[in-house]
Coordinates of C-alpha atoms and ligand atoms in Angstrom, one line a residue:
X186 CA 156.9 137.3 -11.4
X187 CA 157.8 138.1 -7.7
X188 CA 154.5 138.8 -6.5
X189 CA 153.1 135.8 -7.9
X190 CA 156.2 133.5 -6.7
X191 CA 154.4 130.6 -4.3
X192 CA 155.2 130.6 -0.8
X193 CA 155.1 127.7 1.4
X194 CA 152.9 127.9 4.6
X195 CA 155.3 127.3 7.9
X196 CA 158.4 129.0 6.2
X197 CA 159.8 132.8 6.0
X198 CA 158.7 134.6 2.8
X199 CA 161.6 135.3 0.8
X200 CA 160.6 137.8 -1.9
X201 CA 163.0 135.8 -4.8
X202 CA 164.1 132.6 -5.2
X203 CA 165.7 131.0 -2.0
X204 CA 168.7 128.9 -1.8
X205 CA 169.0 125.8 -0.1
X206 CA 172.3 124.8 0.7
X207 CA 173.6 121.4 1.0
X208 CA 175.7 119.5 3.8
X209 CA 176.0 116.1 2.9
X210 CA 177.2 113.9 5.8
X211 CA 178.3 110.5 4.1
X212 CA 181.5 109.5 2.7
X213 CA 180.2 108.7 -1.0
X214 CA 177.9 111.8 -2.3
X215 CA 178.6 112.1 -6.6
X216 CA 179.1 115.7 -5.7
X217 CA 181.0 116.0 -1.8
X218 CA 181.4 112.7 -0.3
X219 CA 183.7 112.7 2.0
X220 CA 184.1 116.3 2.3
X221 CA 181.9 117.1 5.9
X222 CA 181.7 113.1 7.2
X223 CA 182.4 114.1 10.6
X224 CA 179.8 116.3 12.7
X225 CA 182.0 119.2 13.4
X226 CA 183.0 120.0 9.9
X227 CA 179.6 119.4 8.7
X228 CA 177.8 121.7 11.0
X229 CA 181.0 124.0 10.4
X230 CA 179.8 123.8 6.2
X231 CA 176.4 124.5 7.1
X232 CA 177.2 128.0 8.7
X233 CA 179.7 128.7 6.1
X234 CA 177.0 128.6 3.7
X235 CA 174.8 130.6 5.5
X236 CA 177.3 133.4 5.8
X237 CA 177.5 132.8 1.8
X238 CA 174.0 133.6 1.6
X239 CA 171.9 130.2 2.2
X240 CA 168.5 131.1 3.3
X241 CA 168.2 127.6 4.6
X242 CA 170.6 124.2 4.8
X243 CA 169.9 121.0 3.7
X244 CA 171.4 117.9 5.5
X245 CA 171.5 114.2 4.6
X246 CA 173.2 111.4 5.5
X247 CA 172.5 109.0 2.8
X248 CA 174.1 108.9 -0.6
X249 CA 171.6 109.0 -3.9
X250 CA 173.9 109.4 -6.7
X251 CA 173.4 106.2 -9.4
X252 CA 173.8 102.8 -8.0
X253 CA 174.1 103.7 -4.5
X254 CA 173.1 101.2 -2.3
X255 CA 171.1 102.5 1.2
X256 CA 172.6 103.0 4.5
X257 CA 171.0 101.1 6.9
X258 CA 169.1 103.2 9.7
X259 CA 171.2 103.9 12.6
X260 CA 174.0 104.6 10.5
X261 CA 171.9 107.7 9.2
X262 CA 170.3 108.6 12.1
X263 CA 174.2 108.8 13.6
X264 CA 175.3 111.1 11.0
X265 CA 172.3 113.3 10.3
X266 CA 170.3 114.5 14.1
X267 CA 174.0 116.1 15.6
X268 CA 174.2 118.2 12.6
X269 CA 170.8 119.0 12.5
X270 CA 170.6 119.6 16.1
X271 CA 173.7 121.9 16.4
X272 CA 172.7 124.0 13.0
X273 CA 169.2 124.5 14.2
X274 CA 170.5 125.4 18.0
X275 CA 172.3 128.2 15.9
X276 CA 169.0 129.6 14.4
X277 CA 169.2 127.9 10.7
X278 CA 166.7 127.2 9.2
X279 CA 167.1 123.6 8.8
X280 CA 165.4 120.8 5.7
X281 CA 166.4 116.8 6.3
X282 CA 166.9 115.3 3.4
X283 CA 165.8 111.4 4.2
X284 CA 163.2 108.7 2.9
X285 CA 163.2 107.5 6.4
X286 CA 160.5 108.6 8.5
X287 CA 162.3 107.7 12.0
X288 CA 165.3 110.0 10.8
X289 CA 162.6 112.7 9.7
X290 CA 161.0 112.5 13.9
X291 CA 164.4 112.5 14.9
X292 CA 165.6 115.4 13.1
X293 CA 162.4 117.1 13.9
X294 CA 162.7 116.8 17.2
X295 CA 166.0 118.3 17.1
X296 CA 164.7 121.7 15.6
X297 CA 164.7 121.0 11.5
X298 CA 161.9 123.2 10.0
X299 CA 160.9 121.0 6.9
X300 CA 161.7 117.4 5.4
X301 CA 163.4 116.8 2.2
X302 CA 162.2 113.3 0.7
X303 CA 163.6 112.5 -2.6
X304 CA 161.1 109.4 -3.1
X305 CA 158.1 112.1 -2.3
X306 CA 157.1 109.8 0.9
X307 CA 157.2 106.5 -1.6
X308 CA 160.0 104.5 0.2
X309 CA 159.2 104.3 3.8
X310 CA 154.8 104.2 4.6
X311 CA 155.6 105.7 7.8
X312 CA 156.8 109.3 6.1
X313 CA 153.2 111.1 5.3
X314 CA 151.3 110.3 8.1
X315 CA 154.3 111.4 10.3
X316 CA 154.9 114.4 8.2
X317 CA 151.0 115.4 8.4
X318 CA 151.4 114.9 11.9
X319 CA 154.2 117.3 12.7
X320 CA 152.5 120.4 10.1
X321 CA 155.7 120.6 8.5
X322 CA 156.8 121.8 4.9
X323 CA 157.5 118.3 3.0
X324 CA 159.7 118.1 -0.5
X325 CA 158.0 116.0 -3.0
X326 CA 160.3 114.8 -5.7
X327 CA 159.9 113.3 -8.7
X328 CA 161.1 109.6 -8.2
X329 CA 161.1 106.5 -10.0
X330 CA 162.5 103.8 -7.5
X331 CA 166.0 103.6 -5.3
X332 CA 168.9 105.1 -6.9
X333 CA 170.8 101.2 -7.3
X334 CA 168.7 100.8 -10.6
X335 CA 167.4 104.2 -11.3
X336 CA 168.8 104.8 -14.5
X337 CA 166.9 101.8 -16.0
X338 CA 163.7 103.4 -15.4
X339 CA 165.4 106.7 -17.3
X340 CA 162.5 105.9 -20.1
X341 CA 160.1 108.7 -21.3
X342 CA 158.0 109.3 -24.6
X343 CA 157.4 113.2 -23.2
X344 CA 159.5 113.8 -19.9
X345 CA 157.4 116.9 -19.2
X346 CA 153.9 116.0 -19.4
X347 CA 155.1 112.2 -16.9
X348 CA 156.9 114.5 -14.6
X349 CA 154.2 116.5 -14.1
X350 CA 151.6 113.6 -13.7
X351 CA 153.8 111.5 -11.5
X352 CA 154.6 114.6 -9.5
X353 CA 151.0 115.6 -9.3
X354 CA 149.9 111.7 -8.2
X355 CA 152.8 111.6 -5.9
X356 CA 151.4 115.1 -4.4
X357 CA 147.9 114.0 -4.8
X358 CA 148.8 110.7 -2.3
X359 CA 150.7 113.3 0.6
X360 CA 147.9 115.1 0.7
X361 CA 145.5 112.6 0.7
X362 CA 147.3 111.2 3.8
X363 CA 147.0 114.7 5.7
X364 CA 149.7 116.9 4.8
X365 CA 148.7 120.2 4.1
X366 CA 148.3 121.3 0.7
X367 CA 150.3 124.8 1.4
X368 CA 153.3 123.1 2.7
X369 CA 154.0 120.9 -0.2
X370 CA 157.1 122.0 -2.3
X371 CA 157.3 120.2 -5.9
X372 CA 160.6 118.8 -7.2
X373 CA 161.1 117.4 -10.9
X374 CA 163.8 115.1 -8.9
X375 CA 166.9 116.0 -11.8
X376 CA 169.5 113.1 -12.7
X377 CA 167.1 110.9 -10.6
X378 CA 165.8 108.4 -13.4
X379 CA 166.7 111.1 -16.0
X380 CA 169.7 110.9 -18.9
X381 CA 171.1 114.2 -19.5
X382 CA 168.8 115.0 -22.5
X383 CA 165.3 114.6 -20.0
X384 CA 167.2 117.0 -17.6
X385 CA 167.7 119.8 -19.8
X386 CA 164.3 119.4 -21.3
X387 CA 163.2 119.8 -17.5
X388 CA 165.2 122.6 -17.4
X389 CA 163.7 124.4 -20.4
X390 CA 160.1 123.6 -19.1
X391 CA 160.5 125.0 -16.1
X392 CA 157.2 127.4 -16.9
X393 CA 155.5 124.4 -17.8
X394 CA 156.1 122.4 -14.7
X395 CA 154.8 125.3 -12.8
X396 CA 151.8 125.2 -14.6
X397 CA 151.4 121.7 -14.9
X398 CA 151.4 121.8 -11.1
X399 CA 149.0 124.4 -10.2
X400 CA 151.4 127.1 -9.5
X401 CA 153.3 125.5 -6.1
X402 CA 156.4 126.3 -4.9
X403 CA 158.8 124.6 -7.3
X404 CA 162.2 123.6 -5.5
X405 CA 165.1 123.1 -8.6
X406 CA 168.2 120.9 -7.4
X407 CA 170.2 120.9 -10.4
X408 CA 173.8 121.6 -8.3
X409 CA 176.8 119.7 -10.1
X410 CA 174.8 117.2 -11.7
X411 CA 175.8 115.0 -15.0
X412 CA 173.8 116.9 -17.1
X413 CA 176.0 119.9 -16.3
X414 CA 179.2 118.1 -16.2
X415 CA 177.8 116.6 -20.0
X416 CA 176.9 120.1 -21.7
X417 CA 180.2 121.0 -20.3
X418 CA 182.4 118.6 -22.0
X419 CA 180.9 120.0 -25.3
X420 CA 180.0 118.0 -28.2
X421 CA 182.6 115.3 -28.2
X422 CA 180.8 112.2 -27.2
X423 CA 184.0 111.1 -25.5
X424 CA 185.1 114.2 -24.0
X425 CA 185.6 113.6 -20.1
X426 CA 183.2 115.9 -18.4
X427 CA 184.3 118.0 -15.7
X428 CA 184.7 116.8 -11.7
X429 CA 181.6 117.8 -10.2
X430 CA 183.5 120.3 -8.0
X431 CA 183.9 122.6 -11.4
X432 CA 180.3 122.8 -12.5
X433 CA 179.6 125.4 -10.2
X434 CA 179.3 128.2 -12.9
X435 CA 177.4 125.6 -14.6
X436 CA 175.1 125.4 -11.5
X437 CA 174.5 129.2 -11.0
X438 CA 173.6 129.2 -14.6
X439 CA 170.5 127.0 -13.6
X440 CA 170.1 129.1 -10.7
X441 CA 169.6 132.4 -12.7
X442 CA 167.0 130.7 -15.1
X443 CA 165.2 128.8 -12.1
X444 CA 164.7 132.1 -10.3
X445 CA 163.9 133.7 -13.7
X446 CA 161.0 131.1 -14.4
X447 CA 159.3 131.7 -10.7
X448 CA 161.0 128.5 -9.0
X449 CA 160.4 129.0 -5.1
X450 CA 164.0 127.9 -4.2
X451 CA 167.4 126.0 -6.0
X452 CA 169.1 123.7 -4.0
X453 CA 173.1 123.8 -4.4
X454 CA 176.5 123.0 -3.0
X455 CA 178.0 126.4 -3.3
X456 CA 176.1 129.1 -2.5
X457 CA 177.6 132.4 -3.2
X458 CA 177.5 132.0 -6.8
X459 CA 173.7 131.1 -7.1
X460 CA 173.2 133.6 -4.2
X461 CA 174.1 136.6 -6.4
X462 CA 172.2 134.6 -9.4
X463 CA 169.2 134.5 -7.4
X464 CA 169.4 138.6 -6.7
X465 CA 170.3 139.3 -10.3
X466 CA 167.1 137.7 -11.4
X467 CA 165.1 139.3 -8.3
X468 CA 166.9 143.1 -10.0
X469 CA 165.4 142.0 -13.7
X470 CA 161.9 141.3 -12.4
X471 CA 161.8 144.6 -10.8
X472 CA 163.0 146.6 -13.6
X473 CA 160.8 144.9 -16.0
X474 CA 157.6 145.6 -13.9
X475 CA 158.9 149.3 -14.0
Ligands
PMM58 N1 169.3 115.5 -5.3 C1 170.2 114.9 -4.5 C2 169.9 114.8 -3.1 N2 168.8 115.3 -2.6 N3 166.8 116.5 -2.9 C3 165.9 117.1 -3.7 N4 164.8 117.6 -3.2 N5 166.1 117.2 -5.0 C4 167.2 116.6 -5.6 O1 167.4 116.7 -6.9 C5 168.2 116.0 -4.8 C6 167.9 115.9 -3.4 C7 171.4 114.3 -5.1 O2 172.6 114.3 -4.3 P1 173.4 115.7 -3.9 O3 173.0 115.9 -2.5 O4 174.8 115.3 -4.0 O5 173.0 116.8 -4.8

């Protein structure tokens, strides 16, 4: 599995999954709102999880959990290029996490190394061409419209096989509008136009997305999602799941099978555990090639 784990063109090769961790600079994130809202502590969050074992950070400035509404522009671009800036200035390795293409030149401009666009260059026109023009690795995520009505669009007769076809059209387009093929990172886009059930069928299909999709680096960003916080309440339908703070466990659980199933990299909000998740899977591919 490791040798045939996809690499994307532009980035260090990491010989097992990598881990992306998050810094979230908004005041209303499902997961850590609130938490790093002012530069300082955010950049401060992004080195702590690089000493936790982040092989890259992820920073965003605008809320996508259910029903959030957008933030307008210079509100994002306020909270997202000083963090960028600073993390990159101390030699992180650096993903903006934005459907705005002016906050994607911005935070290039300031050193980030990739862009991070959950609507897969679909909500702002401006984001391919600008992402072909740079040569930078781009996220493509699965997406079914803005996260205000998302969950109406949560409709699927077999989650897998649209996934991968929406995926694949929404990849098709990027690279149709220049971006190089060996850049693109694929992202089933978890919780985002998905009930819990859809997620964990992702989950199990992992092998099957990767097929689906040719083989490219798959990014997994299942970190303290609903799903998690639903499988943890058990089988009482009116069980309170946990706070998304407590489904780290739950997280690193994902993390273990996403490296397991080839994924190029999870995405999470604590990093240590999925850090040692990701090297335990890297130790069982070895010894099973023995
Ligand atoms: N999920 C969130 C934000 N950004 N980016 C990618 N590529 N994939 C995701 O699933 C994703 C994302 C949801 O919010 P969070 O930052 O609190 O996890």
């Amino acid at each position: 599995m490791s040798n045939s784990r996809a690499q994307v063109t532009g980035l260090p090769r990491w010989d097992r999954c990598a881990v992306m961790g998050v810094v979230n600079v908004t005041p209303d994130s499902f997961s850590d709102g609130g938490r790093w809202f002012d530069a300082e502590s955010a950049v401060k969050r992004g080195l702590d999880l690089v000493a936790q074992g982040a092989d890259l950070v992820d920073v965003g400035g605008e809320s996508t959990r259910p029903g959030a509404t957008r933030v307008d522009e210079a509100e994002e671009l306020r909270r997202v290029v000083p963090v960028v800036r600073e993390l990159a200035a101390e030699g992180v390795i650096v993903s903006v996490d934005t459907m705005r293409a002016s906050v994607a030149e911005r935070s290039l401009a300031v050193g980030a190394r990739l862009v991070n666009d959950v609507s897969g260059g679909r909500a702002d026109p401006g984001m391919v061409p600008l992402v072909a023009e740079a040569t930078v690795p781009f996220v493509v995520m699965h997406w079914r419209g803005q996260s205000i009505d998302m969950n109406e669009r949560a409709v699927y007769a077999d989650v897998v096989g649209e996934v991968v076809d929406e995926l694949r059209r929404a990849i098709d387009a990027a690279v149709a509008g220049g971006i190089d093929p060996g850049r693109v990172i694929a992202d089933p886009g978890l919780g985002f136009a998905k009930r819990a059930e859809h997620d964990l069928a992702l989950v199990a299909a992992m092998d099957r997305l990767l097929a689906g999709l040719g083989g490219r680096p798959l990014l997994i960003a299942a970190s303290r999602k609903r799903f998690l916080g639903r499988v943890l309440a058990g089988d009482d339908p009116d069980a309170a799941p946990p706070p998304a703070r407590e489904r780290d466990a739950a997280t690193a659980a994902v993390s273990a099978l996403a490296a397991r199933a080839g994924a190029w990299a999870v995405r999470v909000h604590e990093v240590r555990a999925s850090a040692d998740a990701v090297r335990v899977a890297r130790a069982v591919e070895e010894a099973a090639v023995r």
